[in-house]
PDB file of C-alpha atoms in Angstrom:
ATOM      1  CA  CYS A 685       9.974  -9.567  17.326  1.00 85.00           C
ATOM      2  CA  ARG A 686       7.098 -11.305  15.689  1.00 90.00           C
ATOM      3  CA  TYR A 687       6.354 -10.289  12.122  1.00 93.00           C
ATOM      4  CA  VAL A 688       3.049 -11.022  10.382  1.00 96.00           C
ATOM      5  CA  ALA A 689       3.011 -10.408   6.626  1.00 95.00           C
ATOM      6  CA  VAL A 690      -0.498  -9.980   5.264  1.00 95.00           C
ATOM      7  CA  ASP A 691      -1.873 -10.744   1.808  1.00 96.00           C
ATOM      8  CA  LEU A 692      -4.624  -8.147   1.523  1.00 96.00           C
ATOM      9  CA  ALA A 693      -7.942  -9.178  -0.010  1.00 97.00           C
ATOM     10  CA  GLY A 694      -7.509  -9.763  -3.723  1.00 96.00           C
ATOM     11  CA  HIS A 695      -3.739 -10.135  -3.370  1.00 96.00           C
ATOM     12  CA  GLY A 696      -1.445 -13.119  -3.026  1.00 95.00           C
ATOM     13  CA  LEU A 697      -3.234 -16.146  -1.615  1.00 94.00           C
ATOM     14  CA  SER A 698      -6.074 -14.241   0.074  1.00 96.00           C
ATOM     15  CA  SER A 699      -9.689 -14.461  -1.061  1.00 96.00           C
ATOM     16  CA  HIS A 700     -11.120 -11.959  -3.506  1.00 96.00           C
ATOM     17  CA  ARG A 701     -13.894  -9.626  -2.428  1.00 96.00           C
ATOM     18  CA  PRO A 702     -17.392 -10.819  -3.392  1.00 95.00           C
ATOM     19  CA  ALA A 703     -18.918  -9.843  -6.724  1.00 91.00           C
ATOM     20  CA  GLY A 704     -20.133  -6.248  -6.724  1.00 91.00           C
ATOM     21  CA  VAL A 705     -17.927  -5.184  -3.807  1.00 93.00           C
ATOM     22  CA  LEU A 706     -15.392  -2.442  -4.477  1.00 93.00           C
ATOM     23  CA  TYR A 707     -11.827  -2.367  -3.173  1.00 96.00           C
ATOM     24  CA  THR A 708     -11.302   0.718  -0.985  1.00 95.00           C
ATOM     25  CA  PHE A 709      -8.863   1.944   1.657  1.00 95.00           C
ATOM     26  CA  PRO A 710     -11.487   1.902   4.463  1.00 96.00           C
ATOM     27  CA  ALA A 711     -12.360  -1.725   3.627  1.00 96.00           C
ATOM     28  CA  ASN A 712      -8.682  -2.647   3.879  1.00 97.00           C
ATOM     29  CA  VAL A 713      -8.363  -0.824   7.198  1.00 98.00           C
ATOM     30  CA  ALA A 714     -11.319  -2.829   8.506  1.00 98.00           C
ATOM     31  CA  ASP A 715      -9.539  -6.022   7.404  1.00 97.00           C
ATOM     32  CA  VAL A 716      -6.405  -5.001   9.306  1.00 97.00           C
ATOM     33  CA  ARG A 717      -8.530  -4.438  12.403  1.00 98.00           C
ATOM     34  CA  ARG A 718     -10.029  -7.922  11.981  1.00 97.00           C
ATOM     35  CA  ILE A 719      -6.545  -9.415  11.709  1.00 97.00           C
ATOM     36  CA  VAL A 720      -5.332  -7.563  14.805  1.00 97.00           C
ATOM     37  CA  ASP A 721      -8.383  -8.706  16.764  1.00 97.00           C
ATOM     38  CA  GLY A 722      -7.786 -12.270  15.597  1.00 97.00           C
ATOM     39  CA  LEU A 723      -4.180 -12.084  16.788  1.00 97.00           C
ATOM     40  CA  GLN A 724      -5.394 -10.533  20.077  1.00 97.00           C
ATOM     41  CA  TRP A 725      -2.909  -7.670  19.817  1.00 96.00           C
ATOM     42  CA  THR A 726      -3.518  -4.469  21.758  1.00 95.00           C
ATOM     43  CA  THR A 727      -0.585  -2.495  20.319  1.00 95.00           C
ATOM     44  CA  PHE A 728       1.691  -3.110  17.359  1.00 96.00           C
ATOM     45  CA  THR A 729       3.849  -1.493  14.672  1.00 96.00           C
ATOM     46  CA  ILE A 730       2.922  -1.356  10.979  1.00 97.00           C
ATOM     47  CA  ILE A 731       5.270  -1.397   7.999  1.00 97.00           C
ATOM     48  CA  GLY A 732       3.580  -0.615   4.694  1.00 97.00           C
ATOM     49  CA  HIS A 733       4.753  -0.043   1.130  1.00 97.00           C
ATOM     50  CA  SER A 734       2.857   2.177  -1.312  1.00 94.00           C
ATOM     51  CA  MET A 735      -0.854   1.325  -0.901  1.00 94.00           C
ATOM     52  CA  GLY A 736       0.015  -0.586   2.268  1.00 96.00           C
ATOM     53  CA  GLY A 737       1.540   2.593   3.656  1.00 96.00           C
ATOM     54  CA  ASN A 738      -1.659   4.508   2.990  1.00 96.00           C
ATOM     55  CA  ILE A 739      -3.642   1.809   4.784  1.00 97.00           C
ATOM     56  CA  ALA A 740      -1.170   1.993   7.678  1.00 97.00           C
ATOM     57  CA  ALA A 741      -1.570   5.765   7.984  1.00 97.00           C
ATOM     58  CA  LEU A 742      -5.365   5.653   7.926  1.00 98.00           C
ATOM     59  CA  PHE A 743      -5.425   2.832  10.481  1.00 98.00           C
ATOM     60  CA  SER A 744      -3.015   4.779  12.722  1.00 98.00           C
ATOM     61  CA  ALA A 745      -5.281   7.827  12.576  1.00 98.00           C
ATOM     62  CA  LEU A 746      -8.498   5.910  13.265  1.00 98.00           C
ATOM     63  CA  TYR A 747      -6.998   3.699  16.000  1.00 98.00           C
ATOM     64  CA  PRO A 748      -4.141   5.822  17.379  1.00 98.00           C
ATOM     65  CA  GLU A 749      -4.066   3.984  20.708  1.00 97.00           C
ATOM     66  CA  MET A 750      -3.226   0.689  18.960  1.00 97.00           C
ATOM     67  CA  VAL A 751      -0.192   1.756  16.912  1.00 97.00           C
ATOM     68  CA  ASP A 752       3.219   2.265  18.554  1.00 94.00           C
ATOM     69  CA  ALA A 753       4.851   3.301  15.306  1.00 96.00           C
ATOM     70  CA  PHE A 754       4.473   2.948  11.585  1.00 95.00           C
ATOM     71  CA  ILE A 755       6.884   2.917   8.690  1.00 98.00           C
ATOM     72  CA  LEU A 756       6.007   4.200   5.216  1.00 97.00           C
ATOM     73  CA  LEU A 757       8.039   2.723   2.378  1.00 97.00           C
ATOM     74  CA  ASP A 758       7.883   5.009  -0.668  1.00 96.00           C
ATOM     75  CA  ALA A 759       4.486   6.363   0.342  1.00 95.00           C
ATOM     76  CA  TYR A 760       3.173   9.576   1.851  1.00 95.00           C
ATOM     77  CA  GLY A 761       0.416   7.876   3.832  1.00 96.00           C
ATOM     78  CA  PHE A 762      -2.404   9.499   1.905  1.00 95.00           C
ATOM     79  CA  LEU A 763      -3.486   9.872  -1.708  1.00 92.00           C
ATOM     80  CA  PRO A 764      -5.255  13.241  -1.853  1.00 95.00           C
ATOM     81  CA  THR A 765      -7.352  14.192  -4.841  1.00 94.00           C
ATOM     82  CA  ASP A 766      -8.071  17.724  -6.010  1.00 93.00           C
ATOM     83  CA  GLN A 767     -11.617  18.481  -4.877  1.00 93.00           C
ATOM     84  CA  LYS A 768     -12.690  19.408  -8.400  1.00 95.00           C
ATOM     85  CA  GLU A 769     -11.466  16.030  -9.682  1.00 94.00           C
ATOM     86  CA  ILE A 770     -13.178  13.831  -7.069  1.00 95.00           C
ATOM     87  CA  PRO A 771     -16.505  13.367  -8.946  1.00 96.00           C
ATOM     88  CA  LYS A 772     -14.694  12.443 -12.158  1.00 96.00           C
ATOM     89  CA  VAL A 773     -12.455   9.905 -10.434  1.00 95.00           C
ATOM     90  CA  MET A 774     -15.370   8.372  -8.512  1.00 96.00           C
ATOM     91  CA  ARG A 775     -17.345   7.967 -11.706  1.00 97.00           C
ATOM     92  CA  GLN A 776     -14.356   6.399 -13.465  1.00 96.00           C
ATOM     93  CA  GLY A 777     -13.978   3.794 -10.717  1.00 95.00           C
ATOM     94  CA  MET A 778     -17.687   2.974 -10.786  1.00 96.00           C
ATOM     95  CA  ASP A 779     -17.732   2.717 -14.577  1.00 96.00           C
ATOM     96  CA  GLU A 780     -14.735   0.373 -14.543  1.00 96.00           C
ATOM     97  CA  MET A 781     -16.532  -1.920 -12.112  1.00 95.00           C
ATOM     98  CA  LEU A 782     -19.819  -1.811 -14.039  1.00 95.00           C
ATOM     99  CA  GLN A 783     -18.111  -2.577 -17.354  1.00 94.00           C
ATOM    100  CA  TYR A 784     -16.243  -5.455 -15.731  1.00 92.00           C
ATOM    101  CA  GLU A 785     -19.493  -6.904 -14.406  1.00 91.00           C
ATOM    102  CA  LYS A 786     -21.052  -6.867 -17.882  1.00 91.00           C
ATOM    103  CA  LYS A 787     -18.375  -9.142 -19.267  1.00 85.00           C
ATOM    104  CA  THR A 788     -19.086 -12.835 -19.455  1.00 70.00           C
ATOM    105  CA  GLU A 789     -16.991 -14.975 -17.166  1.00 69.00           C
ATOM    106  CA  GLU A 790     -13.555 -15.162 -18.723  1.00 69.00           C
ATOM    107  CA  LYS A 791     -11.299 -18.121 -18.218  1.00 75.00           C
ATOM    108  CA  LYS A 792      -8.108 -17.073 -16.466  1.00 82.00           C
ATOM    109  CA  ARG A 793      -5.138 -16.920 -18.775  1.00 89.00           C
ATOM    110  CA  VAL A 794      -2.593 -19.674 -18.217  1.00 94.00           C
ATOM    111  CA  TYR A 795       1.138 -18.944 -18.416  1.00 95.00           C
ATOM    112  CA  THR A 796       4.368 -20.825 -18.200  1.00 96.00           C
ATOM    113  CA  TYR A 797       6.380 -19.598 -15.217  1.00 96.00           C
ATOM    114  CA  GLU A 798       8.788 -17.818 -17.557  1.00 96.00           C
ATOM    115  CA  LYS A 799       5.987 -16.001 -19.418  1.00 96.00           C
ATOM    116  CA  ALA A 800       4.374 -14.979 -16.122  1.00 96.00           C
ATOM    117  CA  ALA A 801       7.702 -13.544 -14.965  1.00 97.00           C
ATOM    118  CA  GLU A 802       8.040 -11.644 -18.251  1.00 96.00           C
ATOM    119  CA  ARG A 803       4.572 -10.162 -17.861  1.00 95.00           C
ATOM    120  CA  LEU A 804       5.196  -9.031 -14.294  1.00 95.00           C
ATOM    121  CA  GLN A 805       8.536  -7.522 -15.293  1.00 95.00           C
ATOM    122  CA  ALA A 806       6.949  -5.675 -18.217  1.00 94.00           C
ATOM    123  CA  ALA A 807       4.238  -4.229 -15.976  1.00 92.00           C
ATOM    124  CA  ASN A 808       6.779  -3.238 -13.294  1.00 91.00           C
ATOM    125  CA  PRO A 809      10.044  -2.402 -15.064  1.00 92.00           C
ATOM    126  CA  THR A 810      11.726  -1.182 -11.876  1.00 90.00           C
ATOM    127  CA  LEU A 811      11.629  -4.675 -10.343  1.00 94.00           C
ATOM    128  CA  SER A 812      14.877  -6.626 -10.288  1.00 94.00           C
ATOM    129  CA  GLU A 813      14.841 -10.216 -11.529  1.00 94.00           C
ATOM    130  CA  ARG A 814      15.160 -11.453  -7.955  1.00 95.00           C
ATOM    131  CA  SER A 815      12.220  -9.280  -6.869  1.00 96.00           C
ATOM    132  CA  VAL A 816      10.061 -10.662  -9.673  1.00 96.00           C
ATOM    133  CA  HIS A 817      10.629 -14.216  -8.420  1.00 96.00           C
ATOM    134  CA  THR A 818       9.934 -13.102  -4.844  1.00 95.00           C
ATOM    135  CA  LEU A 819       6.560 -11.623  -5.812  1.00 95.00           C
ATOM    136  CA  LEU A 820       5.599 -14.626  -7.911  1.00 96.00           C
ATOM    137  CA  GLU A 821       5.953 -16.941  -4.902  1.00 95.00           C
ATOM    138  CA  ARG A 822       2.533 -15.722  -3.750  1.00 94.00           C
ATOM    139  CA  GLY A 823       1.379 -14.126  -6.970  1.00 96.00           C
ATOM    140  CA  LEU A 824       0.966 -17.339  -8.957  1.00 96.00           C
ATOM    141  CA  VAL A 825      -1.036 -20.483  -8.385  1.00 94.00           C
ATOM    142  CA  GLN A 826      -0.558 -23.630 -10.389  1.00 92.00           C
ATOM    143  CA  GLY A 827      -3.491 -24.632 -12.538  1.00 84.00           C
ATOM    144  CA  GLU A 828      -4.233 -27.001 -15.335  1.00 85.00           C
ATOM    145  CA  GLY A 829      -1.570 -26.574 -17.995  1.00 90.00           C
ATOM    146  CA  GLY A 830       0.497 -23.940 -16.197  1.00 94.00           C
ATOM    147  CA  PHE A 831       0.232 -20.977 -13.837  1.00 96.00           C
ATOM    148  CA  VAL A 832      -2.405 -18.272 -13.336  1.00 95.00           C
ATOM    149  CA  PHE A 833      -2.057 -14.982 -11.477  1.00 95.00           C
ATOM    150  CA  SER A 834      -3.849 -15.113  -8.135  1.00 95.00           C
ATOM    151  CA  ARG A 835      -4.702 -11.404  -7.921  1.00 94.00           C
ATOM    152  CA  ASP A 836      -8.180 -10.013  -8.429  1.00 95.00           C
ATOM    153  CA  LEU A 837      -8.169  -7.783 -11.531  1.00 91.00           C
ATOM    154  CA  ARG A 838     -10.533  -5.395  -9.741  1.00 94.00           C
ATOM    155  CA  ILE A 839      -7.720  -4.191  -7.469  1.00 95.00           C
ATOM    156  CA  ASN A 840      -6.477  -2.129 -10.427  1.00 92.00           C
ATOM    157  CA  PHE A 841      -9.705  -0.136 -10.755  1.00 94.00           C
ATOM    158  CA  LYS A 842      -9.795   3.468  -9.565  1.00 93.00           C
ATOM    159  CA  ASN A 843     -10.435   3.724  -5.849  1.00 93.00           C
ATOM    160  CA  ILE A 844     -13.742   5.585  -5.534  1.00 95.00           C
ATOM    161  CA  VAL A 845     -13.282   6.628  -1.888  1.00 95.00           C
ATOM    162  CA  ARG A 846     -11.424   9.914  -2.356  1.00 94.00           C
ATOM    163  CA  ILE A 847     -10.429  12.656   0.070  1.00 96.00           C
ATOM    164  CA  SER A 848      -9.011  16.128  -0.440  1.00 96.00           C
ATOM    165  CA  LEU A 849      -5.636  17.419   0.741  1.00 96.00           C
ATOM    166  CA  GLU A 850      -7.353  19.270   3.596  1.00 97.00           C
ATOM    167  CA  GLN A 851      -9.065  16.081   4.752  1.00 97.00           C
ATOM    168  CA  SER A 852      -5.783  14.170   4.444  1.00 97.00           C
ATOM    169  CA  LEU A 853      -3.974  16.708   6.632  1.00 97.00           C
ATOM    170  CA  GLU A 854      -6.745  16.591   9.236  1.00 98.00           C
ATOM    171  CA  ILE A 855      -6.582  12.790   9.385  1.00 97.00           C
ATOM    172  CA  GLN A 856      -2.779  12.937   9.494  1.00 98.00           C
ATOM    173  CA  SER A 857      -3.000  15.195  12.557  1.00 97.00           C
ATOM    174  CA  ARG A 858      -4.795  12.424  14.494  1.00 97.00           C
ATOM    175  CA  ILE A 859      -1.784  10.080  14.280  1.00 97.00           C
ATOM    176  CA  GLN A 860      -0.056   9.644  17.646  1.00 97.00           C
ATOM    177  CA  ALA A 861       2.481   6.989  16.674  1.00 96.00           C
ATOM    178  CA  SER A 862       6.115   7.633  15.790  1.00 96.00           C
ATOM    179  CA  VAL A 863       6.526   7.679  12.014  1.00 97.00           C
ATOM    180  CA  LEU A 864       9.400   6.807   9.686  1.00 98.00           C
ATOM    181  CA  VAL A 865       9.022   7.754   6.025  1.00 97.00           C
ATOM    182  CA  VAL A 866      11.538   6.178   3.611  1.00 97.00           C
ATOM    183  CA  LEU A 867      11.319   7.567   0.084  1.00 96.00           C
ATOM    184  CA  GLY A 868      13.186   6.490  -3.040  1.00 94.00           C
ATOM    185  CA  ASP A 869      14.773   9.384  -4.929  1.00 92.00           C
ATOM    186  CA  LYS A 870      13.430   7.828  -8.126  1.00 91.00           C
ATOM    187  CA  GLY A 871      10.309   6.475  -6.436  1.00 89.00           C
ATOM    188  CA  PHE A 872       6.615   7.279  -6.250  1.00 84.00           C
ATOM    189  CA  GLY A 873       6.857  11.035  -5.909  1.00 74.00           C
ATOM    190  CA  ALA A 874       9.449  11.326  -8.659  1.00 73.00           C
ATOM    191  CA  THR A 875       7.843   9.070 -11.255  1.00 57.00           C
ATOM    192  CA  THR A 876       4.062   9.373 -11.032  1.00 50.00           C
ATOM    193  CA  GLY A 877       3.983  12.813 -12.611  1.00 48.00           C
ATOM    194  CA  PRO A 878       2.222  16.023 -11.564  1.00 45.00           C
ATOM    195  CA  GLU A 879      -1.171  14.933 -12.873  1.00 48.00           C
ATOM    196  CA  LEU A 880      -1.228  11.888 -10.567  1.00 55.00           C
ATOM    197  CA  TYR A 881       0.527  13.163  -7.457  1.00 65.00           C
ATOM    198  CA  PRO A 882       1.023  16.937  -7.498  1.00 73.00           C
ATOM    199  CA  ARG A 883       4.225  18.080  -5.831  1.00 81.00           C
ATOM    200  CA  ARG A 884       2.232  20.411  -3.568  1.00 86.00           C
ATOM    201  CA  PHE A 885       0.378  17.425  -2.084  1.00 92.00           C
ATOM    202  CA  ALA A 886       3.620  15.601  -1.338  1.00 92.00           C
ATOM    203  CA  SER A 887       5.301  18.648   0.176  1.00 92.00           C
ATOM    204  CA  LYS A 888       2.310  19.452   2.424  1.00 95.00           C
ATOM    205  CA  LEU A 889       2.095  15.884   3.735  1.00 96.00           C
ATOM    206  CA  LEU A 890       5.845  15.675   4.310  1.00 96.00           C
ATOM    207  CA  GLN A 891       5.728  19.034   6.103  1.00 96.00           C
ATOM    208  CA  GLY A 892       3.053  17.567   8.371  1.00 97.00           C
ATOM    209  CA  TYR A 893       5.444  14.772   9.365  1.00 97.00           C
ATOM    210  CA  HIS A 894       8.346  17.203   9.850  1.00 96.00           C
ATOM    211  CA  ASP A 895       6.207  19.521  11.995  1.00 96.00           C
ATOM    212  CA  ARG A 896       5.490  16.627  14.367  1.00 95.00           C
ATOM    213  CA  ASN A 897       9.165  15.630  14.574  1.00 95.00           C
ATOM    214  CA  HIS A 898       8.739  12.430  12.602  1.00 96.00           C
ATOM    215  CA  THR A 899      11.606  11.035  10.539  1.00 96.00           C
ATOM    216  CA  VAL A 900      11.708  11.428   6.749  1.00 97.00           C
ATOM    217  CA  VAL A 901      14.610   9.870   4.831  1.00 97.00           C
ATOM    218  CA  THR A 902      15.314   9.724   1.094  1.00 96.00           C
ATOM    219  CA  VAL A 903      17.468   6.896  -0.226  1.00 96.00           C
ATOM    220  CA  ALA A 904      18.880   6.056  -3.634  1.00 95.00           C
ATOM    221  CA  GLY A 905      16.355   3.814  -5.340  1.00 94.00           C
ATOM    222  CA  ASP A 906      12.995   3.499  -7.019  1.00 93.00           C
ATOM    223  CA  HIS A 907       9.487   2.590  -5.886  1.00 93.00           C
ATOM    224  CA  HIS A 908      10.594  -0.973  -5.065  1.00 95.00           C
ATOM    225  CA  VAL A 909      13.865  -0.089  -3.332  1.00 96.00           C
ATOM    226  CA  HIS A 910      12.849  -2.073  -0.218  1.00 96.00           C
ATOM    227  CA  LEU A 911      12.480  -5.172  -2.363  1.00 95.00           C
ATOM    228  CA  ASN A 912      15.310  -4.643  -4.851  1.00 96.00           C
ATOM    229  CA  ASP A 913      17.865  -3.380  -2.320  1.00 96.00           C
ATOM    230  CA  PRO A 914      16.704  -4.365   1.165  1.00 96.00           C
ATOM    231  CA  GLU A 915      20.175  -3.693   2.562  1.00 97.00           C
ATOM    232  CA  VAL A 916      19.552   0.038   1.891  1.00 96.00           C
ATOM    233  CA  VAL A 917      16.252   0.160   3.783  1.00 97.00           C
ATOM    234  CA  ALA A 918      16.680  -2.458   6.524  1.00 97.00           C
ATOM    235  CA  PRO A 919      19.202  -0.515   8.685  1.00 97.00           C
ATOM    236  CA  LEU A 920      16.918   2.529   8.722  1.00 97.00           C
ATOM    237  CA  VAL A 921      13.965   0.417   9.832  1.00 97.00           C
ATOM    238  CA  SER A 922      16.020  -1.419  12.461  1.00 96.00           C
ATOM    239  CA  ASP A 923      17.427   1.795  13.943  1.00 96.00           C
ATOM    240  CA  PHE A 924      13.965   3.339  14.050  1.00 96.00           C
ATOM    241  CA  LEU A 925      12.488   0.336  15.860  1.00 95.00           C
ATOM    242  CA  ARG A 926      15.382   0.254  18.346  1.00 94.00           C
ATOM    243  CA  THR A 927      15.020   3.923  19.248  1.00 92.00           C
ATOM    244  CA  LYS A 928      11.262   4.533  18.943  1.00 86.00           C
ATOM    245  CA  VAL A 929       9.551   1.229  19.714  1.00 85.00           C
ATOM    246  CA  PHE A 930      11.684  -1.141  21.784  1.00 82.00           C
ATOM    247  CA  PRO A 931      12.287   1.298  24.703  1.00 81.00           C
ATOM    248  CA  GLN A 932       8.500   1.537  25.223  1.00 74.00           C
ATOM    249  CA  HIS A 933       8.365  -2.200  25.926  1.00 71.00           C
ATOM    250  CA  LEU A 934      11.392  -2.550  28.182  1.00 67.00           C
ATOM    251  CA  PRO A 935      10.727  -3.068  31.904  1.00 66.00           C
ATOM    252  CA  ALA A 936      11.221   0.043  34.005  1.00 58.00           C
TER     253      ALA A 936
END
């Protein structure tokens, strides 16, 4: 197998989006399509964690003929918003961007490696020490006097492209690929709280996967279980690929 690990725009060592351009799921899907075209792939499998899983699901629905299978790691594939809340969330995301643009250019804060690791750990307390160092390999760049985080701060703003549960289920129905969903029992659905990800949204989306005979598995772990304990997740992914993907590519 050939694996291509992508730093999305604004992440890792990839470029940031231009000034005034918002980060959205459709824009990320378009980037994935550009990457696939550049690699000259006609079909492929996607593995995505959290936001990456949502991008994978949307891509698989928009380009169903291109995706053999996709694997969601502690993600449901969609992030529905209550219809009554959509205007408020859209405005919040726009206001965050507008306020950011009013600020004068700030010099990036410089850290020692140890301080950068402490900051990442504080922001993501479920990460193991080993996982912190793994993420910092592409999350830091060396500058004058120390290290700076490479990410674009705008990736943390509210995503203004919002869809309802009904729209999410309709898009989900367009997916033709085989799907594996691996959830942590202390992961996204268990820790984000009802105000961020209502249980009814999760159950409806999971039911959609079950109804189409996709595979949903819950493992012991948190939102970063794939990173902290890869030995828990890797066998599930390997077995899924062996049964759902590889047979499609074997000669008759």
